[in-house]
CSV table of C-alpha atoms and ligand atoms in Angstrom, one decimal:
chain,number,residue,atom,x,y,z
V,1,MET,CA,-0.1,0.0,-0.1
V,2,ALA,CA,1.5,3.2,-1.5
V,3,MET,CA,1.7,5.8,2.0
V,4,THR,CA,0.1,9.4,1.0
V,5,ASP,CA,2.5,12.5,1.4
V,6,ILE,CA,0.9,13.5,4.4
V,7,GLN,CA,2.2,9.9,5.9
V,8,GLN,CA,5.0,9.8,4.3
V,9,LYS,CA,6.0,13.7,5.7
V,10,ASP,CA,5.1,12.6,9.0
V,11,ALA,CA,7.3,9.5,9.0
V,12,THR,CA,10.3,11.4,7.9
V,13,GLN,CA,9.5,14.2,10.7
V,14,GLN,CA,9.8,10.4,13.1
V,15,GLN,CA,12.7,10.1,11.5
V,16,LEU,CA,14.2,13.4,12.5
V,17,PHE,CA,12.9,13.9,16.0
V,18,ARG,CA,14.5,10.9,16.9
V,19,LEU,CA,17.4,12.0,16.2
V,20,LEU,CA,17.4,15.0,19.1
V,21,PRO,CA,18.9,14.1,21.8
V,22,SER,CA,16.9,13.8,25.6
V,23,VAL,CA,17.7,16.9,27.9
V,24,ASN,CA,19.2,13.8,30.2
V,25,GLU,CA,22.3,12.4,27.7
V,26,LEU,CA,22.6,16.5,26.9
V,27,LEU,CA,23.4,17.7,30.6
V,28,LEU,CA,26.3,14.4,30.4
V,29,VAL,CA,27.8,16.1,27.6
V,30,SER,CA,31.1,17.7,28.4
V,31,VAL,CA,30.6,21.2,28.1
V,32,CYS,CA,27.6,21.4,30.4
V,33,GLN,CA,29.0,19.3,32.9
V,34,ALA,CA,31.8,22.2,32.4
V,35,LEU,CA,28.9,24.6,33.1
V,36,GLN,CA,27.0,23.2,35.5
V,37,SER,CA,30.4,23.9,37.8
V,38,LYS,CA,30.0,28.1,36.9
V,39,TYR,CA,24.8,27.3,37.2
V,40,THR,CA,23.3,25.8,39.1
V,41,ARG,CA,22.1,22.8,37.3
V,42,GLU,CA,18.9,23.8,37.4
V,43,VAL,CA,19.9,26.4,35.3
V,44,VAL,CA,22.0,24.5,32.5
V,45,LEU,CA,18.9,22.1,32.7
V,46,THR,CA,16.6,24.6,31.8
V,47,ALA,CA,18.8,25.9,29.8
V,48,CYS,CA,19.5,22.4,27.7
V,49,ARG,CA,15.4,22.1,27.3
V,50,ALA,CA,14.3,25.6,25.8
V,51,ALA,CA,17.5,24.2,23.6
V,52,VAL,CA,15.9,21.2,22.4
V,53,ALA,CA,12.5,23.2,22.6
V,54,VAL,CA,13.5,25.2,19.7
V,55,LEU,CA,14.5,22.4,17.5
V,56,ARG,CA,12.0,20.3,18.0
V,57,GLU,CA,9.7,23.5,17.1
V,58,GLU,CA,11.7,23.8,14.0
V,59,VAL,CA,11.4,20.4,12.8
V,60,SER,CA,7.7,20.7,13.2
V,61,SER,CA,7.3,23.1,11.1
V,62,GLY,CA,9.4,21.3,8.2
V,63,ILE,CA,12.7,23.5,8.2
V,64,HIS,CA,15.3,20.5,8.3
V,65,THR,CA,16.8,17.6,6.5
V,66,GLU,CA,18.5,15.5,8.1
V,67,ALA,CA,22.0,17.0,7.5
V,68,SER,CA,20.9,20.7,8.9
V,69,LEU,CA,19.4,19.3,11.6
V,70,GLN,CA,22.6,16.8,12.7
V,71,LYS,CA,24.7,19.7,12.0
V,72,CYS,CA,22.3,21.5,14.9
V,73,VAL,CA,22.3,18.7,17.3
V,74,ASP,CA,26.2,19.1,16.4
V,75,GLU,CA,26.0,22.6,17.8
V,76,LEU,CA,23.4,22.3,21.1
V,77,PRO,CA,26.3,22.6,23.7
V,78,LYS,CA,27.4,25.2,22.3
V,79,THR,CA,24.8,27.2,21.5
V,80,ILE,CA,23.4,25.9,24.9
V,81,SER,CA,27.0,27.2,26.3
V,82,ASP,CA,26.9,30.5,24.7
V,83,HIS,CA,23.1,31.4,25.7
V,84,LEU,CA,23.3,30.8,29.1
V,85,VAL,CA,26.3,33.4,29.0
V,86,LEU,CA,24.9,35.9,26.8
V,87,GLY,CA,21.6,36.0,29.0
V,88,MET,CA,23.6,36.4,32.5
V,89,ARG,CA,25.7,39.2,31.2
V,90,TYR,CA,25.5,42.1,32.2
V,91,SER,CA,23.8,45.3,30.0
V,92,LEU,CA,26.2,47.3,32.2
V,93,ARG,CA,29.8,46.7,30.8
V,94,PRO,CA,32.7,48.8,30.6
V,95,VAL,CA,34.1,49.4,27.6
V,96,ILE,CA,37.2,51.3,25.8
V,97,ASN,CA,36.8,55.4,25.0
V,98,ALA,CA,39.5,56.1,22.1
V,99,THR,CA,37.1,58.9,20.8
V,100,GLY,CA,39.2,61.4,22.4
V,101,VAL,CA,36.5,62.7,23.9
V,102,ILE,CA,37.0,63.0,27.9
V,103,LEU,CA,33.3,63.3,28.9
V,104,HIS,CA,31.6,61.4,26.2
V,105,THR,CA,27.8,61.7,27.9
V,106,ASN,CA,26.9,58.3,26.3
V,107,LEU,CA,29.6,56.3,27.7
V,108,GLY,CA,29.4,57.9,31.1
V,109,ARG,CA,30.8,61.3,31.5
V,110,ALA,CA,33.4,61.1,34.0
V,111,PRO,CA,35.4,58.2,35.3
V,112,LEU,CA,36.1,58.2,38.7
V,113,SER,CA,39.7,57.9,40.9
V,114,ASP,CA,40.7,54.5,42.5
V,115,ALA,CA,39.9,56.9,46.0
V,116,ALA,CA,36.2,57.4,44.9
V,117,LEU,CA,36.2,53.7,43.8
V,118,ARG,CA,37.6,52.4,46.8
V,119,HIS,CA,35.3,54.3,49.4
V,120,VAL,CA,32.0,53.7,47.4
V,121,VAL,CA,32.0,50.0,47.9
V,122,GLU,CA,33.8,50.8,51.5
V,123,ILE,CA,30.5,52.6,52.3
V,124,ALA,CA,27.9,50.3,49.6
V,125,ARG,CA,29.2,47.2,51.8
V,126,ASP,CA,28.1,48.4,54.9
V,127,TYR,CA,26.0,50.6,57.3
V,128,CYS,CA,26.7,54.1,57.1
V,129,ASN,CA,26.6,57.7,58.6
V,130,LEU,CA,24.3,58.6,55.9
V,131,GLU,CA,21.9,60.6,58.7
V,132,PHE,CA,23.5,59.8,61.6
V,133,ASP,CA,25.2,62.6,63.9
V,134,LEU,CA,28.0,60.5,65.0
V,135,ASP,CA,28.3,62.8,67.9
V,136,ASN,CA,25.4,63.3,69.1
V,137,GLY,CA,23.2,59.9,68.1
V,138,LEU,CA,20.6,62.6,66.3
V,139,ARG,CA,19.2,62.6,62.9
V,140,SER,CA,21.4,64.1,60.6
V,141,ARG,CA,21.1,65.9,56.6
V,142,ARG,CA,22.9,63.8,54.3
V,143,ASP,CA,24.2,67.1,52.3
V,144,ASP,CA,26.3,67.8,55.8
V,145,HIS,CA,29.4,65.2,54.3
V,146,VAL,CA,30.3,67.7,51.7
V,147,GLU,CA,29.2,71.4,52.2
V,148,ALA,CA,31.7,72.2,54.4
V,149,LEU,CA,34.4,69.8,52.0
V,150,VAL,CA,32.9,71.6,48.9
V,151,LEU,CA,33.0,75.9,50.7
V,152,ARG,CA,37.5,74.9,51.5
V,153,VAL,CA,38.2,73.5,47.6
V,154,LEU,CA,36.2,76.4,47.0
V,155,ALA,CA,37.6,78.8,49.7
V,156,GLU,CA,40.7,79.5,47.3
V,157,ASP,CA,39.2,83.4,46.4
V,158,ILE,CA,36.3,83.3,48.3
V,159,GLY,CA,35.0,86.0,49.9
V,160,GLY,CA,38.5,88.2,47.7
V,161,THR,CA,36.0,91.0,47.8
V,162,GLY,CA,36.4,91.4,51.6
V,163,GLU,CA,32.6,89.9,52.4
V,164,ASN,CA,32.5,87.0,54.7
V,165,ILE,CA,29.5,85.6,53.0
V,166,LYS,CA,27.6,82.6,54.8
V,167,ARG,CA,27.6,80.0,52.2
V,168,GLY,CA,25.7,76.4,51.9
V,169,VAL,CA,25.4,73.2,49.2
V,170,VAL,CA,23.0,70.9,48.3
V,171,ILE,CA,23.1,68.2,46.6
V,172,VAL,CA,21.0,66.6,43.6
V,173,ASN,CA,20.4,64.2,40.9
V,174,ASN,CA,21.9,65.8,38.2
V,175,CYS,CA,22.6,70.1,37.3
V,176,ALA,CA,19.3,69.8,35.4
V,177,ALA,CA,17.4,69.3,38.7
V,178,ALA,CA,20.0,71.9,40.4
V,179,THR,CA,18.7,74.2,37.9
V,180,LEU,CA,15.2,72.9,38.3
V,181,LEU,CA,15.1,72.7,42.3
V,182,ALA,CA,16.9,76.5,42.2
V,183,LEU,CA,14.0,77.8,40.0
V,184,ASN,CA,11.5,76.1,41.7
V,185,SER,CA,12.4,77.2,45.2
V,186,ILE,CA,13.7,80.5,44.4
V,187,ALA,CA,11.3,82.2,41.1
V,188,GLU,CA,7.9,80.6,41.8
V,189,LYS,CA,5.2,82.6,40.2
V,190,SER,CA,8.2,85.2,40.8
V,191,GLU,CA,10.2,86.7,37.3
V,192,VAL,CA,13.3,85.7,36.1
V,193,ILE,CA,15.5,88.1,33.6
V,194,ILE,CA,17.1,85.9,30.9
V,195,SER,CA,19.2,86.8,27.8
V,196,ARG,CA,17.9,85.3,24.8
V,197,GLY,CA,21.2,84.1,23.9
V,198,GLU,CA,21.1,82.1,26.4
V,199,LEU,CA,18.0,80.1,26.5
V,200,VAL,CA,19.8,77.4,25.1
V,201,GLU,CA,19.4,73.3,24.9
V,202,ILE,CA,22.2,71.3,26.2
V,203,GLY,CA,21.3,67.8,24.8
V,204,GLY,CA,19.5,64.9,26.9
V,205,GLY,CA,16.3,67.3,26.6
V,206,PHE,CA,17.4,69.3,28.7
V,207,ARG,CA,16.1,73.6,27.5
V,208,VAL,CA,16.5,76.2,29.5
V,209,PRO,CA,12.8,77.3,28.3
V,210,GLU,CA,11.4,74.4,29.9
V,211,ILE,CA,13.0,73.9,32.5
V,212,MET,CA,11.8,77.6,33.6
V,213,LYS,CA,8.3,76.2,32.7
V,214,LYS,CA,8.8,73.5,34.8
V,215,SER,CA,9.7,75.3,37.6
V,216,GLY,CA,6.9,78.1,37.5
V,217,ALA,CA,8.5,81.0,37.3
V,218,VAL,CA,7.9,83.5,34.7
V,219,MET,CA,10.7,83.9,32.1
V,220,ILE,CA,12.0,87.6,30.7
V,221,GLU,CA,13.3,87.1,27.6
V,222,VAL,CA,15.6,90.5,27.2
V,223,GLY,CA,18.3,91.3,24.3
V,224,THR,CA,18.2,89.9,21.0
V,225,THR,CA,20.4,86.0,20.4
V,226,ASN,CA,23.3,87.4,19.8
V,227,ARG,CA,23.9,91.0,21.4
V,228,THR,CA,22.1,91.8,25.1
V,229,ARG,CA,23.3,95.0,27.0
V,230,LEU,CA,22.9,95.4,31.1
V,231,ALA,CA,20.4,98.1,30.2
V,232,ASP,CA,18.0,94.9,29.0
V,233,TYR,CA,18.4,93.8,32.2
V,234,GLU,CA,18.2,96.6,33.9
V,235,ARG,CA,14.8,98.0,32.0
V,236,ALA,CA,13.2,94.3,32.8
V,237,LEU,CA,13.7,94.8,36.5
V,238,GLY,CA,10.3,95.1,38.4
V,239,PRO,CA,8.9,94.3,41.8
V,240,ASN,CA,8.0,91.2,40.9
V,241,THR,CA,11.8,89.9,39.8
V,242,ALA,CA,13.3,87.1,42.1
V,243,LEU,CA,16.3,85.9,39.5
V,244,LEU,CA,18.8,87.5,37.2
V,245,LEU,CA,19.8,83.9,35.3
V,246,ARG,CA,22.8,83.1,34.2
V,247,VAL,CA,23.2,80.3,31.9
V,248,HIS,CA,26.9,79.4,30.6
V,249,GLN,CA,26.8,78.7,26.8
V,250,SER,CA,28.5,75.2,27.4
V,251,ASN,CA,28.1,73.6,23.9
V,252,PHE,CA,28.0,75.9,21.9
V,253,SER,CA,30.3,79.4,20.3
V,254,ILE,CA,28.1,83.1,18.9
V,255,GLU,CA,30.6,84.8,17.1
V,256,GLY,CA,31.0,88.0,15.1
V,257,PHE,CA,28.2,90.7,16.0
V,258,ALA,CA,28.2,89.7,19.6
V,259,GLU,CA,27.8,90.6,23.3
V,260,ARG,CA,26.4,89.8,26.4
V,261,PRO,CA,27.3,91.9,30.2
V,262,LEU,CA,30.2,90.5,31.7
V,263,LEU,CA,29.6,88.7,34.7
V,264,GLY,CA,30.9,91.6,36.3
V,265,GLU,CA,28.4,94.0,35.5
V,266,LEU,CA,25.4,91.5,35.8
V,267,ILE,CA,26.8,91.1,39.9
V,268,THR,CA,26.7,94.3,40.0
V,269,LEU,CA,23.3,95.2,38.6
V,270,SER,CA,22.5,92.4,41.0
V,271,LYS,CA,23.9,94.3,44.4
V,272,ARG,CA,22.0,97.4,43.0
V,273,SER,CA,19.2,96.1,42.8
V,274,THR,CA,19.3,93.4,45.5
V,275,THR,CA,18.1,90.6,43.0
V,276,PRO,CA,20.8,87.1,43.2
V,277,VAL,CA,22.1,86.0,40.3
V,278,PHE,CA,22.1,82.6,40.0
V,279,GLU,CA,24.4,80.9,37.1
V,280,ASP,CA,23.6,77.9,35.6
V,281,LEU,CA,27.6,76.7,35.1
V,282,GLY,CA,27.6,72.7,34.1
V,283,THR,CA,31.1,71.8,33.9
V,284,GLY,CA,31.8,72.0,37.6
V,285,LEU,CA,35.2,73.2,36.5
V,286,ILE,CA,37.1,74.1,39.6
V,287,GLY,CA,40.3,75.5,38.9
V,288,SER,CA,41.0,76.9,35.0
V,289,LEU,CA,42.5,75.0,32.7
V,290,GLU,CA,45.0,77.7,31.3
V,291,GLN,CA,47.6,75.4,31.9
V,292,VAL,CA,46.2,72.6,29.2
V,293,GLY,CA,46.6,76.0,27.2
V,294,ILE,CA,41.9,76.4,26.9
V,295,CYS,CA,41.1,79.8,28.3
V,296,GLY,CA,37.5,81.2,29.4
V,297,GLU,CA,36.4,78.8,30.4
V,298,PRO,CA,34.3,79.9,33.7
V,299,SER,CA,34.7,77.4,36.8
V,300,LEU,CA,32.8,77.4,40.5
V,301,ARG,CA,35.9,79.5,42.3
V,302,GLN,CA,35.6,82.3,39.9
V,303,SER,CA,32.1,82.7,40.0
V,304,LEU,CA,31.7,82.5,43.3
V,305,ALA,CA,34.6,85.0,44.2
V,306,SER,CA,32.8,86.7,41.5
V,307,GLY,CA,29.9,87.3,43.6
V,308,VAL,CA,27.6,84.7,42.0
V,309,ASP,CA,25.1,84.3,44.9
V,310,LEU,CA,23.7,81.1,44.0
V,311,VAL,CA,25.2,78.9,41.1
V,312,ALA,CA,24.9,74.9,39.4
V,313,ALA,CA,27.4,72.3,38.3
V,314,SER,CA,27.4,68.8,37.2
V,315,GLY,CA,29.3,66.5,39.5
V,316,ASP,CA,30.3,64.0,36.1
V,317,LYS,CA,31.5,66.4,33.7
V,318,LEU,CA,35.1,68.7,34.3
V,319,LEU,CA,34.9,67.8,38.4
V,320,GLY,CA,35.5,64.8,37.5
V,321,GLY,CA,33.4,62.8,40.0
V,322,PRO,CA,30.3,60.9,40.2
V,323,GLN,CA,27.0,62.4,38.4
V,324,CYS,CA,25.0,64.8,40.7
V,325,GLY,CA,24.1,68.5,40.8
V,326,ILE,CA,25.8,71.0,42.9
V,327,LEU,CA,24.3,73.7,44.1
V,328,VAL,CA,26.0,76.7,45.8
V,329,GLY,CA,25.6,79.7,47.4
V,330,ARG,CA,24.0,82.3,49.9
V,331,ILE,CA,22.6,81.2,52.9
V,332,ASP,CA,19.6,81.8,53.2
V,333,LEU,CA,19.1,80.4,49.1
V,334,ILE,CA,20.0,77.1,50.6
V,335,GLN,CA,17.6,77.2,52.6
V,336,ARG,CA,15.2,78.0,51.1
V,337,ILE,CA,16.0,75.5,48.4
V,338,ARG,CA,15.7,73.1,51.3
V,339,LYS,CA,12.7,73.7,52.2
V,340,ASN,CA,11.5,72.8,49.0
V,341,PRO,CA,9.6,69.1,49.3
V,342,LEU,CA,10.9,68.7,46.0
V,343,LEU,CA,14.5,68.6,47.4
V,344,ARG,CA,12.7,64.9,48.7
V,345,ALA,CA,12.7,63.7,45.1
V,346,PHE,CA,15.7,64.8,43.9
V,347,ARG,CA,18.3,63.3,46.6
V,348,VAL,CA,20.7,61.4,45.9
V,349,ASP,CA,22.5,58.2,47.2
V,350,LYS,CA,25.1,57.2,50.3
V,351,LEU,CA,27.3,56.1,47.4
V,352,THR,CA,27.0,59.6,45.4
V,353,TYR,CA,28.2,61.3,48.6
V,354,ALA,CA,31.4,58.8,49.0
V,355,ALA,CA,32.3,59.2,45.7
V,356,LEU,CA,32.0,63.3,45.7
V,357,GLU,CA,33.5,63.2,48.8
V,358,ALA,CA,36.5,61.2,47.9
V,359,THR,CA,36.6,63.1,44.9
V,360,LEU,CA,36.5,66.8,46.4
V,361,LEU,CA,39.4,65.6,49.0
V,362,ALA,CA,41.5,64.8,46.4
V,363,TYR,CA,41.1,68.6,45.1
V,364,LEU,CA,41.6,69.7,48.5
V,365,ALA,CA,45.3,68.0,48.5
V,366,GLU,CA,45.9,69.0,45.4
V,367,ASP,CA,45.8,65.8,44.0
V,368,ASP,CA,44.0,66.1,41.0
V,369,GLY,CA,46.0,64.3,39.1
V,370,SER,CA,44.4,61.2,40.7
V,371,ILE,CA,41.1,62.4,38.9
V,372,PRO,CA,41.0,60.9,35.3
V,373,THR,CA,39.2,63.7,33.7
V,374,GLN,CA,42.3,66.3,35.1
V,375,ARG,CA,44.9,63.2,34.3
V,376,MET,CA,43.4,62.8,30.6
V,377,LEU,CA,43.6,66.5,30.4
V,378,SER,CA,46.9,67.1,30.8
V,379,ILE,CA,48.7,64.2,29.4
V,380,PRO,CA,51.8,65.8,27.3
V,381,SER,CA,50.8,64.7,23.1
V,382,GLU,CA,54.2,63.2,23.2
V,383,GLU,CA,53.1,60.7,25.3
V,384,LEU,CA,50.4,59.8,23.6
V,385,MET,CA,52.9,60.1,20.7
V,386,ARG,CA,55.0,57.4,22.3
V,387,ARG,CA,52.3,54.6,23.6
V,388,CYS,CA,50.5,55.0,20.3
V,389,ARG,CA,53.4,53.3,18.5
V,390,ASP,CA,54.2,50.8,21.4
V,391,VAL,CA,50.7,49.4,20.5
V,392,VAL,CA,51.5,50.1,17.0
V,393,ASP,CA,55.0,48.0,17.6
V,394,CYS,CA,53.3,45.5,19.7
V,395,THR,CA,50.4,44.3,16.9
V,396,ARG,CA,51.2,42.1,14.8
V,397,SER,CA,48.2,41.5,11.8
V,398,ALA,CA,47.7,40.9,8.3
V,399,ASN,CA,45.7,42.2,7.9
V,400,LEU,CA,45.8,46.0,9.7
V,401,VAL,CA,48.0,49.1,8.5
V,402,LEU,CA,48.4,51.1,10.9
V,403,GLU,CA,49.9,54.5,11.4
V,404,VAL,CA,50.5,57.1,14.5
V,405,VAL,CA,48.8,60.3,12.8
V,406,PRO,CA,48.4,64.1,14.9
V,407,VAL,CA,44.3,64.7,16.0
V,408,ALA,CA,42.9,66.7,18.2
V,409,SER,CA,40.8,65.5,21.4
V,410,LEU,CA,37.6,67.5,22.8
V,411,VAL,CA,36.8,67.9,26.1
V,412,GLY,CA,33.4,67.2,26.1
V,413,GLY,CA,30.4,67.2,27.8
V,414,GLY,CA,29.4,70.9,27.6
V,415,THR,CA,32.8,72.5,28.0
V,416,ALA,CA,34.2,74.8,25.7
V,417,PRO,CA,32.9,74.0,22.6
V,418,LYS,CA,35.6,75.2,20.5
V,419,ALA,CA,38.3,73.7,22.6
V,420,SER,CA,40.9,71.1,21.8
V,421,LEU,CA,43.5,69.5,22.9
V,422,PRO,CA,46.3,68.4,20.5
V,423,SER,CA,46.8,64.5,20.8
V,424,TYR,CA,48.0,61.4,18.6
V,425,ALA,CA,45.7,58.7,17.2
V,426,ILE,CA,46.5,55.4,16.0
V,427,SER,CA,44.8,55.2,12.3
V,428,LEU,CA,44.0,52.2,11.3
V,429,ARG,CA,43.3,50.7,7.6
V,430,HIS,CA,41.9,47.5,7.1
V,431,ALA,CA,42.3,44.5,4.5
V,432,SER,CA,39.3,43.6,3.7
V,433,LEU,CA,36.7,45.4,6.2
V,434,ASN,CA,35.7,49.4,5.0
V,435,ALA,CA,36.1,52.1,7.8
V,436,ALA,CA,32.1,51.2,9.2
V,437,GLN,CA,32.4,47.9,8.9
V,438,LEU,CA,35.9,47.3,10.9
V,439,ILE,CA,34.6,50.5,13.8
V,440,ASP,CA,31.2,47.7,13.7
V,441,THR,CA,33.8,44.8,14.4
V,442,MET,CA,35.6,46.4,16.8
V,443,ARG,CA,32.5,47.4,19.1
V,444,LYS,CA,31.7,43.6,18.8
V,445,LEU,CA,35.0,43.4,21.1
V,446,ASP,CA,35.9,42.6,25.0
V,447,PRO,CA,35.9,44.9,26.6
V,448,PRO,CA,33.8,47.2,23.2
V,449,VAL,CA,36.6,49.1,21.2
V,450,ILE,CA,35.3,52.8,21.2
V,451,GLY,CA,36.7,55.0,18.0
V,452,ARG,CA,35.5,57.5,15.7
V,453,ILE,CA,36.0,57.6,11.1
V,454,ALA,CA,37.6,60.3,9.7
V,455,ASP,CA,38.4,60.4,6.4
V,456,ASP,CA,37.3,56.5,5.7
V,457,LEU,CA,40.2,55.5,8.7
V,458,VAL,CA,39.2,54.2,12.3
V,459,LEU,CA,41.2,56.2,14.5
V,460,LEU,CA,41.6,55.2,18.3
V,461,ASP,CA,43.0,58.2,20.2
V,462,LEU,CA,44.6,56.9,23.9
V,463,ARG,CA,43.7,60.5,25.1
V,464,THR,CA,41.1,59.0,26.9
V,465,VAL,CA,42.6,55.3,26.9
V,466,PRO,CA,44.0,54.6,30.4
V,467,PRO,CA,47.6,53.0,29.9
V,468,ARG,CA,46.5,49.9,31.7
V,469,PHE,CA,44.1,48.9,28.5
V,470,ASP,CA,47.5,49.5,26.1
V,471,ALA,CA,48.4,45.6,25.4
V,472,GLU,CA,45.0,44.6,25.4
V,473,LEU,CA,44.0,47.1,22.5
V,474,ALA,CA,47.2,46.0,20.7
V,475,SER,CA,46.2,41.8,21.5
V,476,MET,CA,43.0,42.8,20.8
V,477,LEU,CA,44.0,44.6,16.9
V,478,GLN,CA,45.3,41.9,16.0
V,479,THR,CA,42.2,39.8,15.8
V,480,LEU,CA,40.2,42.0,13.8
O,1,PLP,C1,25.6,69.7,30.8
O,1,PLP,C2,24.6,70.8,31.2
O,1,PLP,C3,23.5,70.8,32.2
O,1,PLP,C4,22.8,69.6,32.5
O,1,PLP,O1,24.1,69.1,33.4
O,1,PLP,P1,22.9,67.6,34.5
O,1,PLP,O2,24.3,67.4,35.0
O,1,PLP,O3,23.8,66.8,32.9
O,1,PLP,O4,22.2,67.5,34.2
O,1,PLP,C5,22.8,71.9,32.8
O,1,PLP,N1,23.3,73.5,32.5
O,1,PLP,C6,24.8,73.5,31.4
O,1,PLP,C7,25.4,74.8,31.4
O,1,PLP,C8,25.5,72.4,31.1
O,1,PLP,O5,26.7,72.0,30.8
């Protein structure tokens, strides 16, 4: 009796199903045995079941020949192993930032110092005195851990005018939160005067006019995009003015027919009208970048020394610490911020205080060199050239043509948009991959290497690569 087509198909499928191993057989394969020393038996068992189920499904849907199925079966242990390893891998992974952009927001901005890391681990592992005064056993404020420290680090030059101003510090999630909180605490339903040239978008959705609106402050725009004079502010001052807002034009520059009042002039007006000046400084630069050849970047010290009443800055930009927003200013303004119920929603955790405290202590000890961002800013270009040469010399690859080329590294993170640091990079050309394919492949390495493309070449700028990665980089490049 001839079999029908359907019967024929069923018979073939039955034969194929017989090729599938049982889960118990799979567990005995050496690869799966090894997996059981890393993961529990149950986890490996579940992975084996899932992998066999996928193949059974494929057989049912008729996509397999005996040959194709046998191949999949032979590869099952590896499939299971890959699946387990990938499924158990962290999503957040360290990468090698070879872009040369020191403060790269997409790559996590400032890496932390060793001291900050040690302090974070020690504070995270055990209980700590986050809101507990060890002297009297009473509850305390978490900002106490850094307030005096911030003020000491910034003390140089402060009060240079002879005034002895009492100041306070509040720490929140980031500079955007600091700005929103300050505006809401001090200027809700009142007027805030700002130059049209400072209605900026910082990136990541931070737009000054939108933050102002959410804060409940009434924005009074003065001047024009390119020119704002002191008289424009003066005319806008009224009984309902709560603040003069100054925003650091951090990620762009206006050239040509442009002017805005000097900060000092704005402060003089503020004193005359008893309207405080609030500056959104962003970068959190403590001292100066002049020693690395970048001029005109405003700093926290300068800002307070020149008489700004309240300033907001990021912790993870030029300060080189953890993500946070730092508000420093006149104690009466800080107290209004502390009373705002929104502060509770923006407060940061113990890990942030630990990292911030350690970073600030490095400034106080004049050990800025221990802070990675500060160190990267000041690496001499000859040193980078030498490191690039060493990596190139150590890379034995038939597929790659490597060269050492001069480039310009960027500071990034809304710092001095036109400022760059003379640097050196390794340029790579691959025998069979174009620049876009090569950069994709390098992103799949472990750890991933993030470079940039210029003129159809992949460039790896070593300014942002810690030297401890150099040897690893060379051996990874060899595999390309
Ligand atoms: C970067 C920046 C911000 C935003 O800081 P975050 O800490 O990322 O919230 C705000 N204002 C200025 C001027 C900045 O440069």
